[in-house]
Every structure is written in C-alpha cells, then in structure tokens.
mmCIF file of C-alpha atoms in Angstrom:
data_model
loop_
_atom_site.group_PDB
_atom_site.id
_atom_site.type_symbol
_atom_site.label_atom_id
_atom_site.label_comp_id
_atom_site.label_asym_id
_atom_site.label_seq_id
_atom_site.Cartn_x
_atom_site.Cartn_y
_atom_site.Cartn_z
ATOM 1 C CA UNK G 1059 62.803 -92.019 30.728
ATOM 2 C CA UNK G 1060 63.065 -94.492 33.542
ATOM 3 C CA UNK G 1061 60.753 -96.290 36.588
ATOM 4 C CA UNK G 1062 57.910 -95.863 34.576
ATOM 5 C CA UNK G 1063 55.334 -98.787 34.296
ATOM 6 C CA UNK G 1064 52.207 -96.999 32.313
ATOM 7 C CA UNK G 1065 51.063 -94.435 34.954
ATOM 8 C CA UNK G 1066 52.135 -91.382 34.972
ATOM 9 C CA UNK G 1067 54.243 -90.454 38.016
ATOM 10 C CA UNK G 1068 52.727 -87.860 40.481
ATOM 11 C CA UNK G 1069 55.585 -85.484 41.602
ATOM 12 C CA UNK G 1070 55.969 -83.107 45.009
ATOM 13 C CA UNK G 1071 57.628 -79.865 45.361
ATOM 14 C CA UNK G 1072 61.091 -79.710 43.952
ATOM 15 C CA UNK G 1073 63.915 -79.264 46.376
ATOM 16 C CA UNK G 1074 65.627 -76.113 46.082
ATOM 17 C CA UNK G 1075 69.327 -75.498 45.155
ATOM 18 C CA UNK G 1076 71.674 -73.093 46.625
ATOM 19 C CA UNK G 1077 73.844 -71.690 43.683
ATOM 20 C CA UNK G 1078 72.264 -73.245 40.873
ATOM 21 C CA UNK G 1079 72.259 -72.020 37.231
ATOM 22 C CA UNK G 1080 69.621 -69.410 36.343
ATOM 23 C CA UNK G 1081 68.882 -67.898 33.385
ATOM 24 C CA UNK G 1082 69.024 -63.673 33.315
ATOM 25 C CA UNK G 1083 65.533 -63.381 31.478
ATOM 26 C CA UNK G 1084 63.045 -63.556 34.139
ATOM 27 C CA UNK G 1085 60.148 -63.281 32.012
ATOM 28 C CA UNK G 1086 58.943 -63.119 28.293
ATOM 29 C CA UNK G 1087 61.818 -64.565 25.547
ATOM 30 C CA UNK G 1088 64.984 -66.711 26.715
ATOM 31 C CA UNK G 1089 66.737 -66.025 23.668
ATOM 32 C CA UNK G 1090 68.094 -62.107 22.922
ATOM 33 C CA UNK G 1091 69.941 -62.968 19.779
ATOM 34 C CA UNK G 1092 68.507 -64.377 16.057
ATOM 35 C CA UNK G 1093 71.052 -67.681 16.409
ATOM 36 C CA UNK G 1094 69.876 -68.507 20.195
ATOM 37 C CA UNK G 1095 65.715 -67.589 18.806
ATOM 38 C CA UNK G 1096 66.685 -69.888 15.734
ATOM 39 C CA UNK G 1097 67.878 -72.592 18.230
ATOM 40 C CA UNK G 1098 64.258 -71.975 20.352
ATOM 41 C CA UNK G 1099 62.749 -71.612 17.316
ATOM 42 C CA UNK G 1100 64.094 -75.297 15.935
ATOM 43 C CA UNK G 1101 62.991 -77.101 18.921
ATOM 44 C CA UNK G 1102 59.303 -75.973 19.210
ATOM 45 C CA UNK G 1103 59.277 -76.770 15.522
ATOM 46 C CA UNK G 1104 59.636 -80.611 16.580
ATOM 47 C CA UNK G 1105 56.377 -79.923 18.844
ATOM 48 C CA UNK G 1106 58.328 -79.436 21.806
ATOM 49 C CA UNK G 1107 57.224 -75.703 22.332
ATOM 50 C CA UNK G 1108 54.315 -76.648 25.716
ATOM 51 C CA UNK G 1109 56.748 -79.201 27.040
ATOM 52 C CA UNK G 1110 59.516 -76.658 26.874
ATOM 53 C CA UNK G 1111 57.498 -74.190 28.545
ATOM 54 C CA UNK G 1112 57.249 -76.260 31.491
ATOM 55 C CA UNK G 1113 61.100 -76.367 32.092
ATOM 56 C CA UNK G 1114 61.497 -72.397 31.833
ATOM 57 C CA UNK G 1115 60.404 -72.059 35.614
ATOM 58 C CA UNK G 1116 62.917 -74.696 36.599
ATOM 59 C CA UNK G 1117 65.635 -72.544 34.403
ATOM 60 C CA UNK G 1118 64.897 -69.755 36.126
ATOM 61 C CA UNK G 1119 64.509 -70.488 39.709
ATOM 62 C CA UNK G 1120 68.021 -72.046 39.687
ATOM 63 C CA UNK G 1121 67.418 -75.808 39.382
ATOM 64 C CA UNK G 1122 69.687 -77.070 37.193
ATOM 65 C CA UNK G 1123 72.720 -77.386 39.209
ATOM 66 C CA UNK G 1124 75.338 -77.648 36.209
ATOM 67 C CA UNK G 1125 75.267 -77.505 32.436
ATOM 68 C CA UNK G 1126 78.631 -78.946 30.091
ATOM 69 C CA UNK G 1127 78.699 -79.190 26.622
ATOM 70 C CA UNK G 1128 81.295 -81.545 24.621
ATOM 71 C CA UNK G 1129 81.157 -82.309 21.376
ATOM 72 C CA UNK G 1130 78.000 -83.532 20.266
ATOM 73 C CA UNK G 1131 76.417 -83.483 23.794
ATOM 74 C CA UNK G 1132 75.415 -81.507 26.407
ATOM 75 C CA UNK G 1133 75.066 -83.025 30.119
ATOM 76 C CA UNK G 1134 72.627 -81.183 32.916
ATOM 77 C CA UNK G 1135 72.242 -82.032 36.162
ATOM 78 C CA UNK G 1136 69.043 -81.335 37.345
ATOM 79 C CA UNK G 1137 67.441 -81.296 41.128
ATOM 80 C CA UNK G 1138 63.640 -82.473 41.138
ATOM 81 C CA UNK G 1139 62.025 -83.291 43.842
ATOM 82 C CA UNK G 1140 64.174 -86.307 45.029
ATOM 83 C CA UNK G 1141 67.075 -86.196 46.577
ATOM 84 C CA UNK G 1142 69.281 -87.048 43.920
ATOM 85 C CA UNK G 1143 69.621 -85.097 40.864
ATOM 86 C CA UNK G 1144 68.383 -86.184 37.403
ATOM 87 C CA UNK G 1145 70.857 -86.177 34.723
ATOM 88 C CA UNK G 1146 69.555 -84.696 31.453
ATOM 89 C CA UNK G 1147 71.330 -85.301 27.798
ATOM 90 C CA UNK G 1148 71.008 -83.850 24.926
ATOM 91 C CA UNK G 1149 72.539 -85.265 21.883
ATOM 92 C CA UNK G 1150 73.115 -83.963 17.891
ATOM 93 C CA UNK G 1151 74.787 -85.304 15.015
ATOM 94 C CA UNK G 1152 78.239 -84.167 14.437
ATOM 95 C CA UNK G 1153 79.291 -82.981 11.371
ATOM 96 C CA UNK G 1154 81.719 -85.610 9.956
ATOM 97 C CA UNK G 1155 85.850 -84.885 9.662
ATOM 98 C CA UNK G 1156 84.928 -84.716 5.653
ATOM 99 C CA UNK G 1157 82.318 -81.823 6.302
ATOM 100 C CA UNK G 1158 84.104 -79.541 8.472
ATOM 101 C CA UNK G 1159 87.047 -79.418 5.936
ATOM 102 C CA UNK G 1160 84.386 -78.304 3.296
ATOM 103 C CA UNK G 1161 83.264 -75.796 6.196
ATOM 104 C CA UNK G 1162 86.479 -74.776 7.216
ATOM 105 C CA UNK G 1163 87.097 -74.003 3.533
ATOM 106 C CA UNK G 1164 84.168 -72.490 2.745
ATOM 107 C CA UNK G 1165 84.555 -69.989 6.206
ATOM 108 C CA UNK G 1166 87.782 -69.351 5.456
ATOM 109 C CA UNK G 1167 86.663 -67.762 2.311
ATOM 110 C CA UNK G 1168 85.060 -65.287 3.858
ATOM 111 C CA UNK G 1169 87.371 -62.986 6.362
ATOM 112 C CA UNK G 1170 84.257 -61.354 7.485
ATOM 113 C CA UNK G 1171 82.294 -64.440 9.307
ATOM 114 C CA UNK G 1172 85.858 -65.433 11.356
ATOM 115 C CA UNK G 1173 85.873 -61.711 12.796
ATOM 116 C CA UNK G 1174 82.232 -61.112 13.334
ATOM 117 C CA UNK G 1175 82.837 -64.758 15.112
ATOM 118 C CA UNK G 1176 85.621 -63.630 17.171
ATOM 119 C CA UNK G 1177 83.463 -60.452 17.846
ATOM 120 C CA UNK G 1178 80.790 -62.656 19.797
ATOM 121 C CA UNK G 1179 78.065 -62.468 16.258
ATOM 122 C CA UNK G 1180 76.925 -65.420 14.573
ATOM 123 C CA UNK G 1181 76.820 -64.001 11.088
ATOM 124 C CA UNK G 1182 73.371 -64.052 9.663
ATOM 125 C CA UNK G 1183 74.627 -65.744 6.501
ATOM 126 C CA UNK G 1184 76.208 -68.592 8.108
ATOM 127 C CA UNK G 1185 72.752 -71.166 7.346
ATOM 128 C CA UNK G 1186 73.282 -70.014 3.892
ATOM 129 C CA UNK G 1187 76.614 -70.968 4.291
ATOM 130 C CA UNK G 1188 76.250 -74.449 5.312
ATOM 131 C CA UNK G 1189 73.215 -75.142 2.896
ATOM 132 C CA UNK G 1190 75.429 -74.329 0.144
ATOM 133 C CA UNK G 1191 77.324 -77.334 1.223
ATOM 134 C CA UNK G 1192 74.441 -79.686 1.958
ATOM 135 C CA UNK G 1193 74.375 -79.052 5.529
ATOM 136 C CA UNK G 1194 72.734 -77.523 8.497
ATOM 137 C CA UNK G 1195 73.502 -75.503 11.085
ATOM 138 C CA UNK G 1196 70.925 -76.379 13.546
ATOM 139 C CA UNK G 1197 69.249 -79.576 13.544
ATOM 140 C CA UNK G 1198 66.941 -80.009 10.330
ATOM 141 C CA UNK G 1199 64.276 -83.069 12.327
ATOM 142 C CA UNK G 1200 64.103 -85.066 15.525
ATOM 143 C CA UNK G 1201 66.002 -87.531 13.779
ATOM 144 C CA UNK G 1202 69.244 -85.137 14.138
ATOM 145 C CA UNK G 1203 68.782 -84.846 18.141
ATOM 146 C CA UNK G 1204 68.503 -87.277 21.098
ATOM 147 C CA UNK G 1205 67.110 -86.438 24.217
ATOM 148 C CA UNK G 1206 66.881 -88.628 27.639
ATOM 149 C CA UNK G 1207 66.642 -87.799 31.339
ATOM 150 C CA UNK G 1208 66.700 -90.322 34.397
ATOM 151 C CA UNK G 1209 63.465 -89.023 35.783
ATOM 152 C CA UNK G 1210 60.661 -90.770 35.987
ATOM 153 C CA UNK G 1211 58.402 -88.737 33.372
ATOM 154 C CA UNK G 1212 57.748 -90.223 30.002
ATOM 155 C CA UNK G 1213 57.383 -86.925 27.816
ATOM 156 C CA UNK G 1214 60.605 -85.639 25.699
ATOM 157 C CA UNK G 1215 61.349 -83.608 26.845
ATOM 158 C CA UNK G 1216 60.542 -83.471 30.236
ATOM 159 C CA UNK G 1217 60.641 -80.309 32.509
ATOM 160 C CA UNK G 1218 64.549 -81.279 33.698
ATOM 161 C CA UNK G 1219 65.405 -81.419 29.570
ATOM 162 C CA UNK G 1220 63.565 -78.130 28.835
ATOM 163 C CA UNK G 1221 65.944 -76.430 31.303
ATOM 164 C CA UNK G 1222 68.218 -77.719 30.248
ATOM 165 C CA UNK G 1223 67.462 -76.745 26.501
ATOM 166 C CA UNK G 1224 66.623 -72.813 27.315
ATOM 167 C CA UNK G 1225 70.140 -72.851 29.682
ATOM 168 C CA UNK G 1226 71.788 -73.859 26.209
ATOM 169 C CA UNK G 1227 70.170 -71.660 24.297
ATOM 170 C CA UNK G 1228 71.371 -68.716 26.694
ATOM 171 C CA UNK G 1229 74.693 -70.048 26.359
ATOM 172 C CA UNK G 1230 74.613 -69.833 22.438
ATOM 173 C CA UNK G 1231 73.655 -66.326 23.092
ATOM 174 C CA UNK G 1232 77.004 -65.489 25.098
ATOM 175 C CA UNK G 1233 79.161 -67.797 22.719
ATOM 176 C CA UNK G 1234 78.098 -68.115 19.528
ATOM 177 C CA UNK G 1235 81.041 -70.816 18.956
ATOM 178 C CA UNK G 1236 79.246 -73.192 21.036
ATOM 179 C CA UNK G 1237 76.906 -74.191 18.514
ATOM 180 C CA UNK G 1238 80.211 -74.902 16.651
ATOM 181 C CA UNK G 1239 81.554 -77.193 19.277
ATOM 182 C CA UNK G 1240 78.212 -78.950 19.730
ATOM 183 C CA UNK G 1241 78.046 -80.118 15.804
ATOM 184 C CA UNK G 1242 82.491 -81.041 16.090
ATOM 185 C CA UNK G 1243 84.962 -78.407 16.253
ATOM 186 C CA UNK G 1244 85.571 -76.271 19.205
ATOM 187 C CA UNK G 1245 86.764 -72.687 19.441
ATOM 188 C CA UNK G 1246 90.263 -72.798 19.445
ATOM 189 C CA UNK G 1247 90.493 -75.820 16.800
ATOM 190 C CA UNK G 1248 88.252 -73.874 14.368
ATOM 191 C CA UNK G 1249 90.376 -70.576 14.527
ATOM 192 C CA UNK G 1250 93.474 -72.463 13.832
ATOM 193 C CA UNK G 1251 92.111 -74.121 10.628
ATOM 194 C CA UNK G 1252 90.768 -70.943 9.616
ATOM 195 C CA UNK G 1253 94.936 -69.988 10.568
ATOM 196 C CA UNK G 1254 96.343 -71.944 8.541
ATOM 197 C CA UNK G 1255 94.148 -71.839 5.509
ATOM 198 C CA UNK G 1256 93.844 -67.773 5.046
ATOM 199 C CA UNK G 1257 98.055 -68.070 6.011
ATOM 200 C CA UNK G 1258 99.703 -66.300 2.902
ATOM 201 C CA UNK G 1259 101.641 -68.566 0.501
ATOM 202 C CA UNK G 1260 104.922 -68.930 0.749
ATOM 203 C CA UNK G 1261 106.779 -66.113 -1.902
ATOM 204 C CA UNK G 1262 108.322 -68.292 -5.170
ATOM 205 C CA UNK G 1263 111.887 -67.981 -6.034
ATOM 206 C CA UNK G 1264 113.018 -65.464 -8.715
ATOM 207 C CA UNK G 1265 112.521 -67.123 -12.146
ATOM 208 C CA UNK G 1266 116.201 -66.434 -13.406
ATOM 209 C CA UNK G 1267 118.183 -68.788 -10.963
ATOM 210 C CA UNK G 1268 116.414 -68.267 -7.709
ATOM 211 C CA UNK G 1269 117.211 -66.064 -4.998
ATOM 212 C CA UNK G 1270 119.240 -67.518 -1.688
ATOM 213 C CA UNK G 1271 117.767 -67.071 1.507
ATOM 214 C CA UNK G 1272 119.651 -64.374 3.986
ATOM 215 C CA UNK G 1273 120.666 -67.140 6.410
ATOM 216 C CA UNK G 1274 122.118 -69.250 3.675
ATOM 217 C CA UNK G 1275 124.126 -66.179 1.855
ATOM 218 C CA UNK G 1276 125.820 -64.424 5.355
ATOM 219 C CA UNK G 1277 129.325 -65.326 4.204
ATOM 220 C CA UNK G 1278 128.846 -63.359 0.918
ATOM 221 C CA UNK G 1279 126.479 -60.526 1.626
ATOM 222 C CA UNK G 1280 129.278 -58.253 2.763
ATOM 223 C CA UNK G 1281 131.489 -58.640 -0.576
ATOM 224 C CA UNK G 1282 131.348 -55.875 -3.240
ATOM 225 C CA UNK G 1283 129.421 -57.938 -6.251
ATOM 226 C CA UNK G 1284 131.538 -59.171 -9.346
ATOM 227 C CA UNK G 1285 131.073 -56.705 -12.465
ATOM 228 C CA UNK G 1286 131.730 -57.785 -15.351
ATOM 229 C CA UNK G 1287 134.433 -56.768 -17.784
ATOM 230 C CA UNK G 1288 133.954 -54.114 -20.440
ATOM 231 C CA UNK G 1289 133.847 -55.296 -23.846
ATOM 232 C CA UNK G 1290 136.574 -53.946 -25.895
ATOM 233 C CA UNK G 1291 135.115 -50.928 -28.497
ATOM 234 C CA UNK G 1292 134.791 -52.651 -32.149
ATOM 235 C CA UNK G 1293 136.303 -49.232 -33.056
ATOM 236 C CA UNK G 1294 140.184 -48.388 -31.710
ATOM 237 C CA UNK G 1295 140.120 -45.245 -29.312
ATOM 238 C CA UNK G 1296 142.753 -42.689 -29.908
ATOM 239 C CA UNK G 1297 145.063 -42.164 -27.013
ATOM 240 C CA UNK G 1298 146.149 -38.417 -27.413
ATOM 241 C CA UNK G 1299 144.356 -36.109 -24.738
ATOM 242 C CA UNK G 1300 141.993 -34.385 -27.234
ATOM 243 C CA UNK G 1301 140.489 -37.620 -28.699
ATOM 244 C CA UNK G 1302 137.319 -36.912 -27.447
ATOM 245 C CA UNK G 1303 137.120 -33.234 -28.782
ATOM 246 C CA UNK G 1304 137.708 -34.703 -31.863
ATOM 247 C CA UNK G 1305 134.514 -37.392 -31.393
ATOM 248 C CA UNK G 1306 132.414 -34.699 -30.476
ATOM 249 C CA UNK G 1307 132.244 -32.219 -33.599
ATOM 250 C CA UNK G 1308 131.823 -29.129 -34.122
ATOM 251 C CA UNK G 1309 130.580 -26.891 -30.990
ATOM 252 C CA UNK G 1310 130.324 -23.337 -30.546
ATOM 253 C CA UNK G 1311 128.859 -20.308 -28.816
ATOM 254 C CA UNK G 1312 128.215 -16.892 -29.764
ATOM 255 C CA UNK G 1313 130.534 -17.474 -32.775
ATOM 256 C CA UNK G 1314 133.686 -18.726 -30.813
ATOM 257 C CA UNK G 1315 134.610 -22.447 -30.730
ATOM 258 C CA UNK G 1316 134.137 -24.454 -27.730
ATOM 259 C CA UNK G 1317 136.626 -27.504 -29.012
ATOM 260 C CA UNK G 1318 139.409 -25.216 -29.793
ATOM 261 C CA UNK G 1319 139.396 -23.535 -26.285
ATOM 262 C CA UNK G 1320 139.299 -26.851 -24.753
ATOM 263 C CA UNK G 1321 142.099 -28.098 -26.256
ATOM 264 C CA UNK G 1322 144.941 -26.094 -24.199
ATOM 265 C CA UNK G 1323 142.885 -27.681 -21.059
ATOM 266 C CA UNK G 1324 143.389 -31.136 -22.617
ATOM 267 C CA UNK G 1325 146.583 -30.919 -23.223
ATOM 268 C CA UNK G 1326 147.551 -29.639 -19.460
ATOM 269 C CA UNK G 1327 145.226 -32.791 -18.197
ATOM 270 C CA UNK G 1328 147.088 -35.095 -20.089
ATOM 271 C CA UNK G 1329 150.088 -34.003 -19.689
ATOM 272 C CA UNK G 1330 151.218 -32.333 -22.980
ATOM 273 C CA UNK G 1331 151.998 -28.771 -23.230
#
C-alpha cells in the first residue's frame, strides 16, 4: 500500500459510482460453481477470509468501476472515498511455455475435459490433472500470488482488493477458461493446441509402391488400366470347335449324352458342318 506512515488511515464514506460492476449474489456465497468456491476457498486459506469479507459490500454495491484480466494479472479500478480511483492488482505465477505443452498434452488426451470446457464446466478432474504433472491449478501459497492497491490501507488485501477478488471469482464462474488465461494461455490459443494435437495423422502410402495423390494422377485417371498379357498354356489347345467337349469328359442325363448333342452346335458355331 501507499501514504502510509504507521497510523492507520481513517476513511469517510465512499463515493458512489454510476454503472459500476456488481456482483449478482446479493447475499450469502459469491461463488455458484465448485472451481469459482475452490478459487474463494484458496484465498481464505492464506488467512484472507475477514479481510475479504470486508470488500464483498464494495462488490456488490457497484464500486469497482472496471475489472481486466491478462495473462498473469488482473487490474481493478476501484472508487473509495477520494476522488480518484484506486487501482487494485492481482498477480499469479504463470505456468511456464515448458508446462503448458505437458498440459496441452495431457488435455488433449482426454476429449472429454476440451468439450465439457467448451460447454462452460471446469471438469472436476482437472486438479488431478495438473498434479499428475507437478502442477497446480489454483495457487498452492501466498508465495504464488501478489497483491497491491494504491490506497492508503496497509492490510492485503484491502477492501478495494477483496472486490476485486470476489468480482474474479464471479467471472471464473461465467468462464471457466479464465482461470486458464490467468496462469498463460487464453481461450482461443488453448483450443487450437488442443486442434492440432487431437488432428488425425496424416494416412501412409500403400506399402507396395505408394499410391499417387488425385491431383498429381488427373492426366491418367481416365485411361482404361494396362492388363497384362496371358501366359501361353504349358499344354497346346486344340483348335477344332469341339476341343472343349473333348476336355470336359464324359456328361450325361437321364441316360443320353450331353457331349454328343453338343457337338452338331459346335460345329455350326465354328463354322463346320
């Protein structure tokens, strides 16, 4: 905090805003789903849960005038009871480039946490997710976060960072991905990873000599295909026109010969008499 010599400052009413952000609970829990409680949850866990408390009023009665989150940082400005606003941060580690390839891998694994993402759900295995690489979702200590304001006030946080923090968590309720963003990789840049890793592999060519692509074999795909010629029999075939009654043996029906009155037929075919 700032302009603070050892006493704590004494504060008036704070100056209402026309249009500010607000939070839609208006009493009891901030948080409706189990990522946005975990976030809550993480925070009071630090010992911030009184100070926090302090800031829900000033979430709710509209005094935080705007609230944008970047990578690793979210910015509030918040009206006090000066004139000019106090600008709160919030800060968290980023995951490193190395990390969200592991995590990109390791999501892209599993179909079902991309489309329960794109759905608006966190899924609930997603902390077991990143602990089976070593990781954290939310922040694990203090150590992971940084918090400042410009006010006066000499508690972390103060009420201006507290409204901030239960804004954010209300945010993470309406877009899940946002808690994404804050540790590194934002919506669209995640889904396109996740793209291009579950993309199907390109098919291999046919073992025995490959197969041409269409575009490469237009000039040929009309043409009848070569066949090959017919090997010559290792035995000479007769030429008269009943050689082949003769291959076939004896046949007959109800004691008559089939051969013998296919011959006359054979003969007329082949031009014999």
């Amino acid at each position: 905090m700032s302009d603070w010599h050892g006493e704590r400052p004494t504060y008036g009413r704070p100056i209402r805003v026309e249009g500010g952000l607000t939070l839609r609970s208006k009493r009891g829990e901030v948080a409706r789903t189990w990522w946005s409680r975990r976030f809550v949850e993480v925070l009071e866990s630090f010992g911030m849960g009184g100070r926090l408390a302090r800031g829900r009023t000033y979430a709710r009665t509209g005094q935080v005038m705007s609230l944008s989150l970047s990578t690793s940082v979210v910015v509030a400005l918040v009206m006090g009871s000066r004139p000019e606003p106090y600008r709160a941060r919030i800060g968290v580690r980023k995951f490193s480039d190395e990390d969200w390839v592991r995590i990109e891998r390791a999501l892209a694994d599993r179909a079902v946490f991309a489309a329960k993402l794109l759905a608006g759900e966190m899924p609930a295995e997603i902390e077991e997710l990143f602990a089976g690489l070593g990781l954290t979702l939310f922040p694990a200590s203090p150590r992971e976060m940084s918090m400042d304001c410009t006010c006066p006030d000499w508690e972390v946080p103060c009420k201006h960072l507290a409204a901030a923090c239960y804004l954010l968590a209300e945010s993470f309720d309406a877009d899940p991905f946002e808690i994404l963003a804050w540790r590194g990789r934002g919506r669209e840049d995640l889904l396109e990873r996740l793209r291009e890793l579950r993309a199907p592999m390109p098919a291999e060519e046919a073992v025995s000599g490959g197969v041409r692509p269409l575009a490469e074999s237009l000039d040929v795909f009309w043409q009848r295909p070569a066949v090959e010629a017919v090997p010559e029999p290792d035995e000479p075939v007769a030429h008269h026109p009943g050689a082949i009654l003769d291959r076939l043996g004896p046949l007959s029906v109800r004691g008559r010969s089939v051969t013998d009155e296919l011959r006359p037929l054979y003969r007329r075919f082949g031009g014999g008499r």
